[in-house]
mmCIF file of C-alpha atoms in Angstrom:
data_model
loop_
_atom_site.group_PDB
_atom_site.id
_atom_site.type_symbol
_atom_site.label_atom_id
_atom_site.label_comp_id
_atom_site.label_asym_id
_atom_site.label_seq_id
_atom_site.Cartn_x
_atom_site.Cartn_y
_atom_site.Cartn_z
ATOM 1 C CA MET A 1 0.000 0.000 0.000
ATOM 2 C CA SER A 2 1.268 3.501 -0.810
ATOM 3 C CA ILE A 3 1.305 5.170 2.614
ATOM 4 C CA GLY A 4 2.056 8.592 1.118
ATOM 5 C CA ASN A 5 -0.926 8.568 -1.255
ATOM 6 C CA THR A 6 -3.201 7.178 1.445
ATOM 7 C CA LEU A 7 -2.247 9.818 4.013
ATOM 8 C CA LEU A 8 -2.627 12.471 1.331
ATOM 9 C CA GLY A 9 -6.098 11.164 0.490
ATOM 10 C CA LEU A 10 -7.085 11.285 4.175
ATOM 11 C CA LEU A 11 -6.105 14.958 4.269
ATOM 12 C CA GLU A 12 -8.643 15.883 1.582
ATOM 13 C CA SER A 13 -11.427 16.031 4.157
ATOM 14 C CA GLY A 14 -9.540 18.730 6.120
ATOM 15 C CA PRO A 15 -6.250 19.593 7.843
ATOM 16 C CA ARG A 16 -5.000 17.211 10.529
ATOM 17 C CA HIS A 17 -2.123 16.721 12.924
ATOM 18 C CA GLY A 18 0.314 13.873 12.293
ATOM 19 C CA TYR A 19 -1.072 11.992 15.291
ATOM 20 C CA ASP A 20 -4.674 12.269 14.014
ATOM 21 C CA LEU A 21 -3.573 11.062 10.594
ATOM 22 C CA LYS A 22 -1.885 8.015 12.104
ATOM 23 C CA ARG A 23 -4.985 7.218 14.179
ATOM 24 C CA LEU A 24 -7.284 7.572 11.188
ATOM 25 C CA PHE A 25 -5.007 5.464 8.993
ATOM 26 C CA ASP A 26 -4.777 2.696 11.627
ATOM 27 C CA GLU A 27 -8.540 2.739 12.128
ATOM 28 C CA ARG A 28 -9.362 2.410 8.459
ATOM 29 C CA PHE A 29 -6.432 0.591 6.896
ATOM 30 C CA GLY A 30 -3.979 -0.515 9.591
ATOM 31 C CA HIS A 31 -5.701 -3.681 10.857
ATOM 32 C CA ASP A 32 -2.829 -5.878 12.042
ATOM 33 C CA ARG A 33 -0.114 -3.449 10.956
ATOM 34 C CA PRO A 34 -0.492 -0.001 12.534
ATOM 35 C CA LEU A 35 1.797 2.771 11.288
ATOM 36 C CA HIS A 36 4.841 3.798 13.303
ATOM 37 C CA TYR A 37 4.968 7.473 14.250
ATOM 38 C CA GLY A 38 8.327 7.667 12.465
ATOM 39 C CA GLN A 39 6.702 6.505 9.217
ATOM 40 C CA VAL A 40 4.045 9.213 9.462
ATOM 41 C CA TYR A 41 6.474 12.040 10.139
ATOM 42 C CA SER A 42 8.997 10.971 7.496
ATOM 43 C CA THR A 43 6.180 10.605 4.946
ATOM 44 C CA MET A 44 4.734 14.030 5.832
ATOM 45 C CA SER A 45 8.207 15.591 5.495
ATOM 46 C CA ARG A 46 8.505 14.132 1.987
ATOM 47 C CA LEU A 47 5.021 15.299 0.981
ATOM 48 C CA LEU A 48 5.884 18.751 2.352
ATOM 49 C CA ARG A 49 9.131 18.835 0.378
ATOM 50 C CA ASN A 50 7.263 17.853 -2.803
ATOM 51 C CA GLY A 51 4.663 20.587 -2.320
ATOM 52 C CA LEU A 52 1.773 18.142 -1.917
ATOM 53 C CA VAL A 53 0.977 19.311 1.646
ATOM 54 C CA GLU A 54 1.646 22.517 3.581
ATOM 55 C CA VAL A 55 1.830 23.348 7.270
ATOM 56 C CA ASP A 56 -1.511 24.812 8.276
ATOM 57 C CA GLY A 57 -0.531 25.668 11.845
ATOM 58 C CA VAL A 58 1.759 24.745 14.707
ATOM 59 C CA GLU A 59 0.719 24.136 18.302
ATOM 60 C CA ALA A 60 3.337 24.526 20.974
ATOM 61 C CA GLY A 61 2.892 22.326 24.031
ATOM 62 C CA SER A 62 4.931 20.666 26.734
ATOM 63 C CA GLY A 63 6.194 18.081 24.199
ATOM 64 C CA PRO A 64 7.419 18.596 20.662
ATOM 65 C CA GLU A 65 5.644 21.083 18.397
ATOM 66 C CA ARG A 66 2.495 19.664 16.752
ATOM 67 C CA LYS A 67 2.225 20.564 13.086
ATOM 68 C CA ARG A 68 -1.138 20.564 11.381
ATOM 69 C CA TYR A 69 -0.951 19.580 7.719
ATOM 70 C CA ALA A 70 -3.249 20.619 4.867
ATOM 71 C CA ILE A 71 -3.340 19.205 1.345
ATOM 72 C CA THR A 72 -2.348 21.569 -1.508
ATOM 73 C CA ASP A 73 -3.950 21.771 -4.987
ATOM 74 C CA ALA A 74 -1.008 19.768 -6.323
ATOM 75 C CA GLY A 75 -1.718 17.180 -3.608
ATOM 76 C CA ILE A 76 -5.381 16.926 -4.640
ATOM 77 C CA THR A 77 -4.321 16.399 -8.272
ATOM 78 C CA ASP A 78 -1.859 13.733 -7.126
ATOM 79 C CA VAL A 79 -4.558 11.853 -5.180
ATOM 80 C CA GLY A 80 -6.866 11.975 -8.229
ATOM 81 C CA ARG A 81 -4.130 10.618 -10.489
ATOM 82 C CA TRP A 82 -3.316 7.808 -8.051
ATOM 83 C CA LEU A 83 -6.965 6.759 -7.684
ATOM 84 C CA ALA A 84 -7.467 6.744 -11.464
ATOM 85 C CA THR A 85 -4.389 4.583 -12.121
ATOM 86 C CA PRO A 86 -5.090 0.838 -11.934
ATOM 87 C CA GLU A 87 -2.887 -1.167 -9.606
ATOM 88 C CA LYS A 88 -0.634 -3.629 -11.382
ATOM 89 C CA PRO A 89 -2.109 -7.097 -10.769
ATOM 90 C CA GLU A 90 0.253 -9.419 -8.919
ATOM 91 C CA PRO A 91 1.327 -12.108 -11.438
ATOM 92 C CA TYR A 92 1.991 -14.731 -8.713
ATOM 93 C CA LEU A 93 4.587 -16.436 -10.903
ATOM 94 C CA GLN A 94 7.330 -16.429 -8.262
ATOM 95 C CA ASN A 95 5.720 -18.944 -5.981
ATOM 96 C CA THR A 96 7.500 -20.194 -2.851
ATOM 97 C CA LEU A 97 5.020 -23.051 -2.462
ATOM 98 C CA TYR A 98 5.750 -24.287 -5.975
ATOM 99 C CA ALA A 99 9.500 -24.039 -5.349
ATOM 100 C CA LYS A 100 9.152 -26.057 -2.139
ATOM 101 C CA VAL A 101 7.143 -28.786 -3.896
ATOM 102 C CA VAL A 102 9.694 -29.091 -6.698
ATOM 103 C CA LEU A 103 12.617 -29.144 -4.262
ATOM 104 C CA ALA A 104 10.878 -31.775 -2.145
ATOM 105 C CA LEU A 105 10.449 -33.950 -5.246
ATOM 106 C CA LEU A 106 14.027 -33.379 -6.399
ATOM 107 C CA THR A 107 15.458 -34.303 -3.016
ATOM 108 C CA GLY A 108 13.206 -37.286 -2.397
ATOM 109 C CA ARG A 109 11.308 -35.648 0.476
ATOM 110 C CA ASP A 110 7.584 -35.954 1.225
ATOM 111 C CA ALA A 111 5.985 -33.456 -1.196
ATOM 112 C CA ALA A 112 2.440 -34.696 -0.495
ATOM 113 C CA GLY A 113 2.986 -34.199 3.232
ATOM 114 C CA LEU A 114 4.314 -30.705 2.612
ATOM 115 C CA LEU A 115 1.167 -29.830 0.640
ATOM 116 C CA ASP A 116 -1.077 -31.266 3.385
ATOM 117 C CA VAL A 117 0.694 -29.309 6.110
ATOM 118 C CA GLN A 118 0.435 -26.108 4.072
ATOM 119 C CA ARG A 119 -3.251 -26.695 3.388
ATOM 120 C CA ASN A 120 -3.913 -27.058 7.122
ATOM 121 C CA GLU A 121 -2.003 -23.875 7.849
ATOM 122 C CA HIS A 122 -4.048 -22.007 5.243
ATOM 123 C CA LEU A 123 -7.299 -23.400 6.618
ATOM 124 C CA ARG A 124 -6.265 -22.444 10.154
ATOM 125 C CA LEU A 125 -5.848 -18.833 9.051
ATOM 126 C CA MET A 126 -9.127 -18.983 7.118
ATOM 127 C CA ARG A 127 -10.887 -20.080 10.330
ATOM 128 C CA GLU A 128 -9.350 -17.203 12.235
ATOM 129 C CA LEU A 129 -10.343 -14.660 9.567
ATOM 130 C CA THR A 130 -13.839 -16.136 9.303
ATOM 131 C CA ARG A 131 -14.307 -15.675 13.062
ATOM 132 C CA ARG A 132 -13.010 -12.120 12.829
ATOM 133 C CA LYS A 133 -15.248 -11.389 9.864
ATOM 134 C CA THR A 134 -18.321 -12.780 11.622
ATOM 135 C CA GLU A 135 -17.739 -10.453 14.578
ATOM 136 C CA GLY A 136 -16.695 -7.419 12.524
ATOM 137 C CA ASP A 137 -18.376 -4.534 10.733
ATOM 138 C CA LEU A 138 -18.731 -4.201 6.963
ATOM 139 C CA ALA A 139 -15.214 -2.769 6.550
ATOM 140 C CA ASP A 140 -13.729 -5.705 8.514
ATOM 141 C CA ARG A 141 -15.732 -8.134 6.437
ATOM 142 C CA LEU A 142 -14.464 -6.719 3.160
ATOM 143 C CA VAL A 143 -10.849 -6.742 4.323
ATOM 144 C CA CYS A 144 -11.171 -10.324 5.637
ATOM 145 C CA ASP A 145 -12.974 -11.431 2.447
ATOM 146 C CA HIS A 146 -10.081 -10.127 0.360
ATOM 147 C CA ALA A 147 -7.696 -12.290 2.381
ATOM 148 C CA LEU A 148 -10.084 -15.273 2.406
ATOM 149 C CA PHE A 149 -10.476 -15.299 -1.386
ATOM 150 C CA HIS A 150 -6.691 -15.299 -1.805
ATOM 151 C CA LEU A 151 -6.254 -18.090 0.738
ATOM 152 C CA GLU A 152 -9.007 -20.075 -0.966
ATOM 153 C CA ALA A 153 -7.195 -19.676 -4.307
ATOM 154 C CA ASP A 154 -4.006 -20.975 -2.678
ATOM 155 C CA ILE A 155 -5.843 -23.981 -1.250
ATOM 156 C CA ARG A 156 -7.339 -24.780 -4.642
ATOM 157 C CA TRP A 157 -3.835 -24.693 -6.077
ATOM 158 C CA LEU A 158 -2.532 -26.918 -3.257
ATOM 159 C CA GLU A 159 -5.261 -29.473 -3.989
ATOM 160 C CA LEU A 160 -4.540 -29.347 -7.722
ATOM 161 C CA ALA A 161 -0.814 -29.782 -7.070
ATOM 162 C CA THR A 162 -1.575 -32.783 -4.828
ATOM 163 C CA ASP A 163 -3.590 -34.378 -7.650
ATOM 164 C CA ARG A 164 -0.757 -33.765 -10.134
ATOM 165 C CA LEU A 165 2.120 -34.722 -7.895
ATOM 166 C CA ASP A 166 2.946 -38.018 -9.637
ATOM 167 C CA ARG A 167 3.108 -36.378 -13.068
ATOM 168 C CA LEU A 168 5.143 -33.480 -11.711
ATOM 169 C CA ALA A 169 7.574 -35.906 -10.082
ATOM 170 C CA GLY A 170 8.108 -37.521 -13.490
ATOM 171 C CA GLU A 171 8.695 -34.177 -15.188
ATOM 172 C CA VAL A 172 11.126 -32.671 -12.692
ATOM 173 C CA ALA A 173 13.163 -35.856 -12.192
ATOM 174 C CA MET B 1 -10.599 -35.974 20.501
ATOM 175 C CA SER B 2 -11.672 -38.388 23.176
ATOM 176 C CA GLY B 3 -10.300 -41.854 23.776
ATOM 177 C CA THR B 4 -12.424 -44.943 23.245
ATOM 178 C CA THR B 5 -13.395 -47.272 26.075
ATOM 179 C CA ALA B 6 -14.027 -50.975 25.670
ATOM 180 C CA ALA B 7 -17.752 -50.329 25.514
ATOM 181 C CA GLY B 8 -17.334 -47.984 22.587
ATOM 182 C CA ASN B 9 -18.591 -45.105 24.686
ATOM 183 C CA THR B 10 -15.917 -42.486 24.133
ATOM 184 C CA GLY B 11 -17.253 -39.592 26.158
ATOM 185 C CA ALA B 12 -17.670 -37.987 22.729
ATOM 186 C CA LEU B 13 -21.221 -37.238 21.588
ATOM 187 C CA LEU B 14 -20.908 -39.522 18.585
ATOM 188 C CA THR B 15 -18.207 -41.992 17.575
ATOM 189 C CA ALA B 16 -18.033 -44.175 14.491
ATOM 190 C CA THR B 17 -15.524 -46.996 14.206
ATOM 191 C CA ARG B 18 -14.330 -48.894 11.130
ATOM 192 C CA LEU B 19 -17.392 -48.089 9.037
ATOM 193 C CA ARG B 20 -17.838 -50.006 5.810
ATOM 194 C CA LYS B 21 -20.519 -49.356 3.232
ATOM 195 C CA TYR B 22 -20.765 -50.943 -0.197
ATOM 196 C CA PHE B 23 -22.875 -49.977 -3.176
ATOM 197 C CA GLY B 24 -22.683 -53.120 -5.332
ATOM 198 C CA SER B 25 -19.012 -54.000 -5.455
ATOM 199 C CA THR B 26 -17.916 -50.378 -4.822
ATOM 200 C CA ALA B 27 -16.765 -49.541 -1.291
ATOM 201 C CA ALA B 28 -18.031 -46.036 -0.451
ATOM 202 C CA LEU B 29 -16.645 -46.361 3.082
ATOM 203 C CA ASN B 30 -13.721 -48.607 3.784
ATOM 204 C CA GLY B 31 -12.970 -48.597 7.495
ATOM 205 C CA ALA B 32 -13.835 -44.944 8.161
ATOM 206 C CA GLY B 33 -13.750 -43.612 11.718
ATOM 207 C CA PHE B 34 -15.209 -40.398 13.051
ATOM 208 C CA THR B 35 -15.793 -38.662 16.353
ATOM 209 C CA ILE B 36 -17.447 -35.418 17.415
ATOM 210 C CA ASP B 37 -17.797 -33.803 20.825
ATOM 211 C CA SER B 38 -20.738 -31.753 22.105
ATOM 212 C CA GLY B 39 -20.682 -28.213 20.757
ATOM 213 C CA GLU B 40 -18.070 -29.006 18.124
ATOM 214 C CA VAL B 41 -18.426 -28.046 14.451
ATOM 215 C CA VAL B 42 -16.579 -30.566 12.269
ATOM 216 C CA ALA B 43 -16.256 -30.127 8.512
ATOM 217 C CA VAL B 44 -16.191 -33.286 6.406
ATOM 218 C CA MET B 45 -14.417 -32.611 3.136
ATOM 219 C CA GLY B 46 -13.221 -34.672 0.217
ATOM 220 C CA PRO B 47 -13.467 -34.958 -3.548
ATOM 221 C CA SER B 48 -16.774 -35.791 -5.250
ATOM 222 C CA GLY B 49 -17.607 -39.447 -4.771
ATOM 223 C CA SER B 50 -15.164 -39.841 -1.883
ATOM 224 C CA GLY B 51 -17.915 -41.069 0.437
ATOM 225 C CA LYS B 52 -18.509 -37.969 2.574
ATOM 226 C CA SER B 53 -22.312 -37.931 2.172
ATOM 227 C CA THR B 54 -22.407 -41.691 2.741
ATOM 228 C CA LEU B 55 -20.451 -41.136 5.948
ATOM 229 C CA LEU B 56 -22.964 -38.492 7.090
ATOM 230 C CA HIS B 57 -25.914 -40.781 6.298
ATOM 231 C CA CYS B 58 -24.331 -43.648 8.255
ATOM 232 C CA LEU B 59 -23.549 -41.381 11.219
ATOM 233 C CA ALA B 60 -27.138 -40.135 11.274
ATOM 234 C CA GLY B 61 -28.632 -43.632 11.063
ATOM 235 C CA ILE B 62 -30.213 -42.883 7.675
ATOM 236 C CA LEU B 63 -28.092 -45.598 6.066
ATOM 237 C CA GLU B 64 -27.134 -48.800 7.816
ATOM 238 C CA PRO B 65 -23.410 -49.538 7.409
ATOM 239 C CA ASP B 66 -22.336 -52.982 6.196
ATOM 240 C CA GLY B 67 -19.673 -53.072 8.893
ATOM 241 C CA GLY B 68 -18.452 -51.077 11.868
ATOM 242 C CA THR B 69 -20.366 -49.261 14.588
ATOM 243 C CA VAL B 70 -21.838 -45.847 15.358
ATOM 244 C CA HIS B 71 -22.272 -44.916 19.013
ATOM 245 C CA TYR B 72 -24.381 -41.874 19.878
ATOM 246 C CA ASP B 73 -24.355 -40.798 23.506
ATOM 247 C CA GLY B 74 -23.181 -44.265 24.502
ATOM 248 C CA ARG B 75 -25.817 -46.155 22.509
ATOM 249 C CA GLU B 76 -25.024 -48.159 19.409
ATOM 250 C CA LEU B 77 -27.344 -47.091 16.604
ATOM 251 C CA SER B 78 -27.618 -50.526 15.008
ATOM 252 C CA ALA B 79 -28.786 -51.986 18.338
ATOM 253 C CA LEU B 80 -31.772 -49.619 18.430
ATOM 254 C CA SER B 81 -35.151 -50.529 16.983
ATOM 255 C CA ASP B 82 -36.418 -48.606 13.948
ATOM 256 C CA ALA B 83 -38.809 -46.716 16.228
ATOM 257 C CA GLU B 84 -36.008 -45.766 18.620
ATOM 258 C CA ARG B 85 -33.806 -44.612 15.732
ATOM 259 C CA SER B 86 -36.658 -42.544 14.324
ATOM 260 C CA ARG B 87 -37.235 -40.989 17.727
ATOM 261 C CA LEU B 88 -33.552 -40.128 17.925
ATOM 262 C CA ARG B 89 -33.611 -38.512 14.486
ATOM 263 C CA ARG B 90 -36.667 -36.450 15.402
ATOM 264 C CA GLY B 91 -35.544 -35.370 18.862
ATOM 265 C CA ASP B 92 -31.766 -35.365 19.104
ATOM 266 C CA PHE B 93 -30.745 -34.852 15.496
ATOM 267 C CA GLY B 94 -31.381 -31.952 13.128
ATOM 268 C CA PHE B 95 -30.868 -32.083 9.369
ATOM 269 C CA VAL B 96 -30.073 -29.473 6.732
ATOM 270 C CA PHE B 97 -29.722 -30.629 3.142
ATOM 271 C CA GLN B 98 -28.484 -28.847 0.027
ATOM 272 C CA PHE B 99 -31.952 -28.115 -1.335
ATOM 273 C CA GLY B 100 -33.769 -27.586 1.943
ATOM 274 C CA GLN B 101 -36.189 -30.443 1.339
ATOM 275 C CA LEU B 102 -39.120 -28.599 2.833
ATOM 276 C CA VAL B 103 -42.658 -29.915 2.413
ATOM 277 C CA PRO B 104 -43.978 -27.873 -0.548
ATOM 278 C CA GLU B 105 -47.652 -27.990 0.524
ATOM 279 C CA LEU B 106 -46.972 -26.522 3.975
ATOM 280 C CA THR B 107 -46.231 -22.889 4.771
ATOM 281 C CA CYS B 108 -42.763 -22.000 6.014
ATOM 282 C CA VAL B 109 -43.886 -21.738 9.647
ATOM 283 C CA GLU B 110 -45.707 -25.084 9.368
ATOM 284 C CA ASN B 111 -42.523 -26.637 7.946
ATOM 285 C CA VAL B 112 -40.474 -25.411 10.891
ATOM 286 C CA ALA B 113 -43.147 -26.384 13.412
ATOM 287 C CA LEU B 114 -43.375 -29.860 11.875
ATOM 288 C CA SER B 115 -40.190 -30.929 13.699
ATOM 289 C CA LEU B 116 -41.942 -30.221 17.005
ATOM 290 C CA ARG B 117 -45.352 -31.544 15.966
ATOM 291 C CA LEU B 118 -43.683 -34.911 15.214
ATOM 292 C CA THR B 119 -42.451 -35.060 18.802
ATOM 293 C CA GLY B 120 -45.977 -34.476 20.090
ATOM 294 C CA VAL B 121 -45.947 -30.724 20.711
ATOM 295 C CA GLY B 122 -49.307 -29.017 20.075
ATOM 296 C CA ARG B 123 -49.800 -26.756 17.084
ATOM 297 C CA GLY B 124 -49.932 -23.404 18.910
ATOM 298 C CA LYS B 125 -46.815 -24.014 20.954
ATOM 299 C CA ALA B 126 -44.981 -25.549 17.993
ATOM 300 C CA GLU B 127 -45.722 -22.565 15.752
ATOM 301 C CA SER B 128 -44.808 -20.104 18.462
ATOM 302 C CA SER B 129 -41.394 -21.772 18.892
ATOM 303 C CA ALA B 130 -41.072 -21.972 15.110
ATOM 304 C CA MET B 131 -41.625 -18.223 14.846
ATOM 305 C CA GLU B 132 -38.898 -17.557 17.424
ATOM 306 C CA TRP B 133 -36.437 -19.552 15.369
ATOM 307 C CA MET B 134 -37.618 -17.986 12.108
ATOM 308 C CA ALA B 135 -37.026 -14.534 13.591
ATOM 309 C CA ARG B 136 -33.562 -15.586 14.658
ATOM 310 C CA LEU B 137 -32.861 -16.872 11.157
ATOM 311 C CA GLU B 138 -34.287 -13.598 9.739
ATOM 312 C CA VAL B 139 -37.160 -15.255 7.841
ATOM 313 C CA ASP B 140 -40.125 -14.461 10.093
ATOM 314 C CA ASP B 141 -41.556 -12.301 7.293
ATOM 315 C CA VAL B 142 -42.182 -15.368 5.087
ATOM 316 C CA ARG B 143 -44.070 -17.354 7.721
ATOM 317 C CA ASP B 144 -47.236 -17.819 5.663
ATOM 318 C CA LYS B 145 -45.558 -18.357 2.306
ATOM 319 C CA ARG B 146 -44.971 -21.783 0.827
ATOM 320 C CA PRO B 147 -41.371 -22.863 0.087
ATOM 321 C CA GLY B 148 -41.920 -22.379 -3.648
ATOM 322 C CA GLN B 149 -42.808 -18.700 -3.075
ATOM 323 C CA VAL B 150 -39.567 -17.684 -1.330
ATOM 324 C CA SER B 151 -35.966 -17.284 -2.493
ATOM 325 C CA GLY B 152 -33.364 -20.042 -2.246
ATOM 326 C CA GLY B 153 -31.567 -18.238 0.579
ATOM 327 C CA GLN B 154 -34.806 -17.806 2.554
ATOM 328 C CA ARG B 155 -35.746 -21.442 1.931
ATOM 329 C CA GLN B 156 -32.406 -22.606 3.319
ATOM 330 C CA ARG B 157 -32.776 -20.417 6.420
ATOM 331 C CA VAL B 158 -36.221 -21.928 6.976
ATOM 332 C CA ALA B 159 -34.548 -25.345 6.681
ATOM 333 C CA VAL B 160 -31.972 -24.319 9.307
ATOM 334 C CA ALA B 161 -34.774 -23.104 11.607
ATOM 335 C CA ARG B 162 -36.517 -26.456 11.125
ATOM 336 C CA ALA B 163 -33.282 -28.288 11.985
ATOM 337 C CA LEU B 164 -32.788 -26.326 15.209
ATOM 338 C CA VAL B 165 -36.307 -25.776 16.531
ATOM 339 C CA ALA B 166 -36.519 -29.048 18.459
ATOM 340 C CA GLY B 167 -33.253 -28.324 20.297
ATOM 341 C CA PRO B 168 -31.103 -31.055 18.715
ATOM 342 C CA ARG B 169 -27.782 -32.041 20.239
ATOM 343 C CA LEU B 170 -26.343 -32.855 16.831
ATOM 344 C CA VAL B 171 -27.029 -31.222 13.462
ATOM 345 C CA PHE B 172 -26.125 -32.935 10.196
ATOM 346 C CA ALA B 173 -25.656 -30.449 7.371
ATOM 347 C CA ASP B 174 -24.984 -31.860 3.898
ATOM 348 C CA GLU B 175 -23.712 -29.119 1.536
ATOM 349 C CA PRO B 176 -26.056 -26.588 3.202
ATOM 350 C CA THR B 177 -24.869 -23.747 0.976
ATOM 351 C CA GLY B 178 -24.348 -25.779 -2.197
ATOM 352 C CA ALA B 179 -27.310 -24.213 -3.978
ATOM 353 C CA LEU B 180 -26.775 -20.636 -2.762
ATOM 354 C CA ASP B 181 -24.798 -17.638 -4.011
ATOM 355 C CA SER B 182 -21.825 -16.634 -1.885
ATOM 356 C CA LEU B 183 -23.562 -13.882 0.114
ATOM 357 C CA ASN B 184 -26.563 -16.060 0.984
ATOM 358 C CA GLY B 185 -24.267 -19.004 1.686
ATOM 359 C CA GLU B 186 -22.209 -16.916 4.051
ATOM 360 C CA ARG B 187 -25.268 -15.700 5.944
ATOM 361 C CA VAL B 188 -26.671 -19.231 6.255
ATOM 362 C CA MET B 189 -23.336 -20.448 7.647
ATOM 363 C CA GLU B 190 -23.109 -17.580 10.130
ATOM 364 C CA LEU B 191 -26.642 -18.204 11.352
ATOM 365 C CA LEU B 192 -26.266 -21.991 11.461
ATOM 366 C CA THR B 193 -22.943 -22.077 13.311
ATOM 367 C CA GLY B 194 -23.863 -19.100 15.509
ATOM 368 C CA ALA B 195 -27.123 -20.727 16.617
ATOM 369 C CA ALA B 196 -25.437 -24.099 17.116
ATOM 370 C CA ARG B 197 -22.740 -22.545 19.295
ATOM 371 C CA ASP B 198 -25.334 -20.662 21.334
ATOM 372 C CA THR B 199 -27.356 -23.809 21.975
ATOM 373 C CA GLY B 200 -24.344 -26.124 22.429
ATOM 374 C CA ALA B 201 -25.344 -28.310 19.481
ATOM 375 C CA ALA B 202 -22.608 -30.115 17.560
ATOM 376 C CA VAL B 203 -22.590 -29.860 13.760
ATOM 377 C CA VAL B 204 -21.334 -32.361 11.183
ATOM 378 C CA LEU B 205 -20.845 -30.219 8.108
ATOM 379 C CA VAL B 206 -20.300 -31.940 4.759
ATOM 380 C CA THR B 207 -18.924 -29.518 2.207
ATOM 381 C CA HIS B 208 -16.559 -29.278 -0.748
ATOM 382 C CA ASP B 209 -16.100 -25.528 -0.177
ATOM 383 C CA VAL B 210 -13.137 -24.434 1.980
ATOM 384 C CA ARG B 211 -14.801 -21.098 2.736
ATOM 385 C CA VAL B 212 -17.677 -23.030 4.306
ATOM 386 C CA ALA B 213 -15.241 -25.390 6.075
ATOM 387 C CA ALA B 214 -13.603 -22.313 7.616
ATOM 388 C CA TYR B 215 -16.685 -21.991 9.870
ATOM 389 C CA SER B 216 -15.741 -25.306 11.525
ATOM 390 C CA ASP B 217 -13.493 -26.069 14.499
ATOM 391 C CA ARG B 218 -11.677 -28.848 12.671
ATOM 392 C CA GLU B 219 -11.758 -30.786 9.464
ATOM 393 C CA VAL B 220 -11.977 -34.450 8.552
ATOM 394 C CA VAL B 221 -10.979 -35.421 5.017
ATOM 395 C CA VAL B 222 -12.620 -38.435 3.369
ATOM 396 C CA ARG B 223 -10.412 -40.107 0.771
ATOM 397 C CA ASP B 224 -10.868 -43.547 -0.716
ATOM 398 C CA GLY B 225 -13.520 -44.374 1.866
ATOM 399 C CA GLN B 226 -11.269 -43.488 4.815
ATOM 400 C CA ALA B 227 -11.778 -40.480 7.062
ATOM 401 C CA LEU B 228 -8.675 -38.712 8.366
ATOM 402 C CA ASP B 229 -8.362 -35.778 10.716
ATOM 403 C CA ALA B 230 -6.833 -33.105 8.459
ATOM 404 C CA ALA B 231 -4.594 -31.606 11.134
ATOM 405 C CA THR B 232 -3.131 -34.865 12.443
ATOM 406 C CA GLY B 233 -3.535 -37.201 9.473
ATOM 407 C CA ILE B 234 -4.939 -39.731 11.944
ATOM 408 C CA GLY B 235 -8.233 -41.557 11.481
ATOM 409 C CA GLY B 236 -11.286 -39.638 12.699
ATOM 410 C CA ALA B 237 -11.748 -42.321 15.396
ATOM 411 C CA PRO B 238 -9.765 -45.453 16.288
#
């Protein structure tokens, strides 16, 4: 995820302090990976340098100064361009699971067992996400569904690979 | 999983041991074992024709196995009379099938209440309980419609209400979302597993869909007529 573009997009609704931006980002997009304060401030410094945000005010307190950031016209144009540009689909051709299966076959290890163990690990995570989704709001559900569909695709591949293991063993030998 | 005693009473709610079932010369089950504890949701998965529906039917006493035993709550199913087995299926077991299998001539509320009527509950009380379950399954608005007049998703929720209304200890669900789109399937699974967990009922869930299996606590894979616990690779019961 582009943190810079996302923070910039969050600023379109109005100026915010770095801390508020972090909180908003974590709430909406952070899930299991909240932003570090350092990431926010280094990103805001870069956006400031590039003229995409400006300092809207500074509050002095007992701690460090709190800058409030506002998006510039150039920033708004940048957000629009980013949203209109399709993300490059992940080709999934560099596949660790495939490499492990081939190496297991080449070295005479238990490739079928490897696939079974991986399938169980995938299903374990699917159970966890399904529980989380069932208890969550619509945003949680959509985020979990995205992960669940990808895990399901992996499991379908694992099952297909299991069915084709004998042929693959013949080809890679 | 629980350990088996000499009497075959495992402490588990239901245990099957070395089940065999033949259709002609084809072995649908070839020494399959299975166990489920109270309140557990167990997914039974496997390729088409692997014997997973046959396993469910044998566990529920719908089919009689050619070999092996099924113990429910300490009682061996094959030792029960037909009347006792029927009573068990009406009182202790609930069933959800892929296409609902509701009685087309009855209204939805009458279909749900039927489970209770068959156990001797009067019409008023049966329909009142049925309505509570229909509300919980979010289909109370179709109470007076016949199954043919409601959507597939609503029909399946009515079927889930019918399976749960009599307070079963064990629900058998055979591809309960197989005929539904993904959103309806998801809702049916949430309602089915949520209600089962609330009431402490165990669920045997036959499915080919890993997204449905993800609602379970654990998974048993049926392959070549054998049932193996997916996590341990060990037979579902000794």
